[in-house]
Short mmCIF file of C-alpha atoms in Angstrom, two decimals:
data_model
loop_
_atom_site.label_atom_id
_atom_site.label_comp_id
_atom_site.label_asym_id
_atom_site.label_seq_id
_atom_site.Cartn_x
_atom_site.Cartn_y
_atom_site.Cartn_z
CA UNK A 473 21.49 -10.71 9.75
CA UNK A 474 23.93 -13.39 10.88
CA UNK A 475 25.78 -15.39 8.25
CA UNK A 476 28.04 -18.38 8.90
CA UNK A 477 31.53 -17.67 7.57
CA UNK A 478 32.30 -20.45 5.11
CA UNK A 479 36.08 -20.74 5.47
CA UNK A 480 36.69 -23.96 7.39
CA UNK A 481 33.03 -24.19 8.26
CA UNK A 482 30.51 -26.64 6.86
CA UNK A 483 27.07 -25.09 6.77
CA UNK A 484 24.30 -27.62 6.95
CA UNK A 485 20.52 -27.75 6.95
CA UNK A 486 18.53 -27.98 10.14
CA UNK A 487 18.86 -31.34 11.78
CA UNK A 488 16.82 -33.33 14.23
CA UNK A 489 18.97 -32.74 17.29
CA UNK A 490 18.29 -29.00 16.95
CA UNK A 491 14.61 -29.25 16.08
CA UNK A 492 12.67 -26.01 16.29
CA UNK A 493 10.48 -27.77 18.83
CA UNK A 494 13.41 -28.42 21.19
CA UNK A 495 13.85 -26.20 24.21
CA UNK A 496 17.05 -24.27 24.81
CA UNK A 497 18.50 -23.70 28.27
CA UNK A 498 20.22 -20.33 28.53
CA UNK A 499 21.68 -17.65 30.77
CA UNK A 500 20.84 -14.04 29.89
CA UNK A 501 22.67 -11.22 31.70
CA UNK A 502 20.60 -8.06 31.88
CA UNK A 503 23.71 -5.97 31.19
CA UNK A 504 26.71 -7.35 29.28
CA UNK A 505 28.83 -4.26 30.07
CA UNK A 506 27.85 -3.18 33.58
CA UNK A 507 29.27 0.04 35.04
CA UNK A 508 28.32 -0.89 38.59
CA UNK A 509 29.97 -3.84 40.36
CA UNK A 510 27.16 -6.39 40.14
CA UNK A 511 25.47 -8.63 37.60
CA UNK A 512 21.82 -9.61 37.36
CA UNK A 513 20.76 -12.43 35.05
CA UNK A 514 18.00 -14.89 34.27
CA UNK A 515 18.23 -18.60 33.52
CA UNK A 516 15.44 -20.53 31.85
CA UNK A 517 14.41 -22.94 29.13
CA UNK A 518 12.53 -21.77 26.06
CA UNK A 519 11.36 -22.78 22.60
CA UNK A 520 11.52 -19.10 21.58
CA UNK A 521 14.98 -18.02 22.64
CA UNK A 522 15.07 -15.62 25.60
CA UNK A 523 11.31 -15.93 26.18
CA UNK A 524 11.34 -17.95 29.41
CA UNK A 525 8.95 -20.88 29.63
CA UNK A 526 10.48 -22.89 32.46
CA UNK A 527 12.87 -22.08 35.28
CA UNK A 528 16.27 -23.75 35.39
CA UNK A 529 16.09 -25.57 38.71
CA UNK A 530 19.55 -24.57 39.84
CA UNK A 531 20.30 -23.12 43.27
CA UNK A 532 23.81 -21.81 42.67
CA UNK A 533 25.53 -20.14 39.73
CA UNK A 534 29.18 -19.20 39.32
CA UNK A 535 30.84 -15.94 38.27
CA UNK A 536 34.37 -16.82 37.08
CA UNK A 537 37.06 -14.15 36.64
CA UNK A 538 40.13 -14.16 34.39
CA UNK A 539 42.23 -15.87 37.10
CA UNK A 540 39.69 -18.67 37.53
CA UNK A 541 38.41 -17.44 40.89
CA UNK A 542 34.71 -18.20 41.37
CA UNK A 543 32.09 -16.05 43.07
CA UNK A 544 28.88 -17.96 43.86
CA UNK A 545 25.46 -16.49 43.14
CA UNK A 546 22.29 -17.92 44.67
CA UNK A 547 19.33 -18.33 42.33
CA UNK A 548 15.68 -17.65 43.11
CA UNK A 549 13.31 -19.93 41.23
CA UNK A 550 9.95 -18.87 39.85
CA UNK A 551 7.66 -20.93 37.62
CA UNK A 552 9.03 -19.67 34.32
CA UNK A 553 12.46 -18.29 35.19
CA UNK A 554 15.29 -18.40 37.72
CA UNK A 555 16.83 -15.04 38.65
CA UNK A 556 20.16 -14.41 40.30
CA UNK A 557 22.39 -11.50 41.20
CA UNK A 558 25.98 -11.27 42.35
CA UNK A 559 28.54 -8.67 43.28
CA UNK A 560 31.55 -8.43 40.98
CA UNK A 561 34.80 -8.40 42.98
CA UNK A 562 36.80 -6.24 40.55
CA UNK A 563 36.86 -4.81 37.03
CA UNK A 564 37.35 -7.08 34.05
CA UNK A 565 35.71 -9.96 32.21
CA UNK A 566 33.71 -12.72 33.88
CA UNK A 567 32.07 -15.91 32.67
CA UNK A 568 28.59 -16.36 34.10
CA UNK A 569 27.81 -20.06 34.20
CA UNK A 570 25.59 -22.80 35.52
CA UNK A 571 28.51 -25.21 35.46
CA UNK A 572 27.77 -28.78 34.44
CA UNK A 573 24.38 -29.73 35.85
CA UNK A 574 22.60 -33.08 35.72
CA UNK A 575 19.18 -32.17 34.32
CA UNK A 576 17.53 -35.62 34.31
CA UNK A 577 18.17 -39.31 33.74
CA UNK A 578 16.39 -41.94 31.67
CA UNK A 579 16.53 -45.72 31.54
CA UNK A 580 17.23 -46.98 28.02
CA UNK A 581 16.90 -50.50 26.59
CA UNK A 582 18.31 -51.92 23.36
CA UNK A 583 15.59 -53.65 21.30
CA UNK A 584 16.19 -54.86 17.74
CA UNK A 585 19.45 -52.93 17.60
CA UNK A 586 17.88 -49.62 18.62
CA UNK A 587 18.00 -47.84 21.96
CA UNK A 588 14.56 -46.97 23.30
CA UNK A 589 13.42 -45.25 26.52
CA UNK A 590 11.89 -47.57 29.08
CA UNK A 591 8.30 -46.56 29.81
CA UNK A 592 6.38 -47.53 32.87
CA UNK A 593 3.55 -50.07 32.81
CA UNK A 594 -0.02 -49.21 31.92
CA UNK A 595 0.52 -47.25 28.73
CA UNK A 596 -2.31 -47.40 26.22
CA UNK A 597 -1.94 -48.97 22.84
CA UNK A 598 -1.98 -47.22 19.47
CA UNK A 599 -5.09 -45.18 18.80
CA UNK A 600 -6.19 -45.07 22.44
CA UNK A 601 -6.36 -41.41 23.33
CA UNK A 602 -3.17 -39.39 22.97
CA UNK A 603 -0.94 -41.97 24.66
CA UNK A 604 2.09 -43.43 22.85
CA UNK A 605 1.91 -47.04 21.73
CA UNK A 606 2.80 -49.77 24.17
CA UNK A 607 6.46 -50.61 24.49
CA UNK A 608 7.50 -53.91 22.91
CA UNK A 609 8.23 -56.70 25.34
CA UNK A 610 11.72 -56.38 26.77
CA UNK A 611 13.79 -59.56 26.36
CA UNK A 612 15.23 -60.89 29.60
CA UNK A 613 18.78 -60.57 28.22
CA UNK A 614 18.31 -57.09 26.73
CA UNK A 615 20.95 -54.47 27.39
CA UNK A 616 19.83 -51.60 29.58
CA UNK A 617 21.59 -48.39 30.53
CA UNK A 618 20.78 -45.28 32.57
CA UNK A 619 21.56 -42.21 30.48
CA UNK A 620 22.09 -38.90 32.28
CA UNK A 621 21.43 -35.59 30.54
CA UNK A 622 24.01 -32.95 31.43
CA UNK A 623 23.61 -29.25 30.65
CA UNK A 624 25.70 -26.10 30.85
CA UNK A 625 24.80 -22.50 29.99
CA UNK A 626 27.44 -19.75 29.77
CA UNK A 627 27.68 -16.06 29.02
CA UNK A 628 30.35 -13.37 29.36
CA UNK A 629 30.19 -9.87 30.84
CA UNK A 630 32.82 -7.20 31.37
CA UNK A 631 32.82 -4.63 34.17
CA UNK A 632 34.30 -1.46 32.71
CA UNK A 633 37.46 -2.50 30.80
CA UNK A 634 37.44 -6.09 29.43
CA UNK A 635 40.25 -8.35 30.62
CA UNK A 636 42.97 -9.20 28.11
CA UNK A 637 42.72 -12.87 29.14
CA UNK A 638 39.40 -14.70 29.23
CA UNK A 639 38.27 -16.73 32.25
CA UNK A 640 39.64 -20.29 31.94
CA UNK A 641 37.31 -23.10 30.90
CA UNK A 642 36.50 -25.87 33.33
CA UNK A 643 37.82 -28.51 30.95
CA UNK A 644 34.97 -30.91 31.69
CA UNK A 645 32.11 -31.80 29.39
CA UNK A 646 30.94 -29.73 26.42
CA UNK A 647 32.21 -26.13 26.21
CA UNK A 648 32.93 -23.32 23.75
CA UNK A 649 36.39 -21.73 23.89
CA UNK A 650 36.18 -18.22 22.40
CA UNK A 651 39.14 -17.05 20.32
CA UNK A 652 37.44 -13.68 19.78
CA UNK A 653 36.77 -11.74 22.98
CA UNK A 654 33.00 -11.99 23.67
CA UNK A 655 32.96 -8.42 25.00
CA UNK A 656 34.43 -7.11 21.74
CA UNK A 657 31.78 -8.32 19.30
CA UNK A 658 30.36 -5.76 16.89
CA UNK A 659 28.02 -5.89 13.91
CA UNK A 660 30.04 -6.55 10.79
CA UNK A 661 32.65 -8.51 12.74
CA UNK A 662 33.31 -12.20 13.25
CA UNK A 663 33.39 -14.57 16.21
CA UNK A 664 36.02 -17.31 16.20
CA UNK A 665 35.68 -20.19 18.61
CA UNK A 666 36.48 -23.84 19.25
CA UNK A 667 34.17 -26.53 20.56
CA UNK A 668 35.77 -28.54 23.34
CA UNK A 669 34.91 -31.76 25.13
CA UNK A 670 36.78 -32.62 28.31
CA UNK A 671 39.33 -29.98 27.35
CA UNK A 672 40.04 -31.33 23.86
CA UNK A 673 38.87 -29.90 20.49
CA UNK A 674 35.80 -31.59 19.05
CA UNK A 675 35.90 -31.76 15.22
CA UNK A 676 32.88 -32.01 12.91
CA UNK A 677 30.51 -30.89 15.67
CA UNK A 678 27.17 -29.39 14.64
CA UNK A 679 25.97 -26.16 16.22
CA UNK A 680 23.01 -23.85 15.87
CA UNK A 681 22.77 -20.07 16.37
CA UNK A 682 19.56 -18.17 17.14
CA UNK A 683 18.88 -14.49 17.72
CA UNK A 684 16.73 -13.10 20.50
CA UNK A 685 13.76 -10.85 19.84
CA UNK A 686 12.89 -12.38 16.48
CA UNK A 687 9.24 -12.69 17.49
CA UNK A 688 9.10 -8.93 16.81
CA UNK A 689 10.73 -9.19 13.39
CA UNK A 690 9.32 -10.17 10.02
CA UNK A 691 11.37 -13.36 9.94
CA UNK A 692 13.36 -15.52 12.34
CA UNK A 693 16.98 -16.44 11.78
CA UNK A 694 18.31 -19.89 12.56
CA UNK A 695 21.72 -20.95 11.30
CA UNK A 696 23.47 -24.25 11.61
CA UNK A 697 27.07 -25.12 10.98
CA UNK A 698 29.83 -27.46 12.06
CA UNK A 699 33.37 -27.18 13.39
CA UNK A 700 36.27 -28.07 11.12
CA UNK A 701 38.78 -30.89 11.55
CA UNK A 702 40.48 -28.93 14.36
CA UNK A 703 37.25 -28.23 16.24
CA UNK A 704 37.22 -24.58 15.11
CA UNK A 705 34.52 -22.40 13.58
CA UNK A 706 33.96 -18.79 12.58
CA UNK A 707 30.69 -16.90 12.17
CA UNK A 708 30.00 -13.33 11.07
CA UNK A 709 27.38 -11.00 12.51
CA UNK A 710 25.77 -8.38 10.28
CA UNK A 711 23.09 -7.28 12.73
CA UNK A 712 23.45 -6.23 16.38
CA UNK A 713 21.53 -8.21 18.95
CA UNK A 714 21.76 -10.99 21.48
CA UNK A 715 22.54 -14.44 20.08
CA UNK A 716 22.83 -17.93 21.51
CA UNK A 717 25.06 -20.73 20.25
CA UNK A 718 23.65 -24.18 20.98
CA UNK A 719 25.42 -27.55 20.99
CA UNK A 720 24.42 -31.12 21.71
CA UNK A 721 26.37 -34.37 21.99
CA UNK A 722 24.66 -37.74 22.30
CA UNK A 723 25.93 -40.41 24.63
CA UNK A 724 26.42 -42.85 21.75
CA UNK A 725 29.09 -40.50 20.35
CA UNK A 726 31.21 -40.67 23.48
CA UNK A 727 32.50 -43.16 26.01
CA UNK A 728 29.97 -46.00 26.17
CA UNK A 729 31.06 -46.65 29.75
CA UNK A 730 29.96 -43.10 30.66
CA UNK A 731 26.48 -42.75 29.10
CA UNK A 732 25.71 -39.05 29.29
CA UNK A 733 24.01 -36.71 26.82
CA UNK A 734 25.46 -33.20 26.79
CA UNK A 735 23.92 -29.84 25.90
CA UNK A 736 25.53 -26.42 25.95
CA UNK A 737 24.57 -22.83 25.22
CA UNK A 738 26.58 -19.61 25.01
CA UNK A 739 24.80 -16.24 25.05
CA UNK A 740 26.59 -13.38 23.25
CA UNK A 741 25.84 -9.72 22.72
CA UNK A 742 26.76 -8.16 19.37
CA UNK A 743 26.99 -4.40 19.73
CA UNK A 744 26.11 -1.91 16.95
#
């Protein structure tokens, strides 16, 4: 069982941005501690974590070493999952990442003080089939904006001996900066981390943690928490398994001149 550590961490109830109906984009290495010099991994979206339901449409992934050197890995897309494999140039710890990827964009319009997505013409009215109600008339002077949705998925692996220094972050967009080495996580231990945005700590930021394989357990575990005033958080792991930390940041919470929604996931293995 995973329990949020309460020192400096505000534990909160489930919230809309992390609805159980929302899909999570993730990277899942097939071996977090390979003994041979290659990594194989999958990348997908899923409502049930690590059960792929849609391929991440990304052609190239990056394998970043502790010096910041990047090795590209070409992805092969299937309907439900994208697979990729890469040689590892040397021993040590690597971050496996999608990098920041533009997933989609949406036109938004401000009506009656609320931002709404712009739908195309021809939508049916309320009660007509399963279509959403018609969009209210858009005033000629209404504010409109194109909002891009950016996503990043990360994980860490270590070939033989883990590196003492972790691969550097990109410093762009939404990221997690581990303070605890991801390749040294064990049941009964804790994971300390900071949430960063454009290289700066992000305080009071909500996150969610899920565990893979819960469809085979009697109950699922979903925990939510928030970073402290310094952008830091700590969680404890009682049960071994593979976990994913999920983050979201809405465009209204950032630079209004740069309207982008951000999502992030970090896949971790907790050893027995």
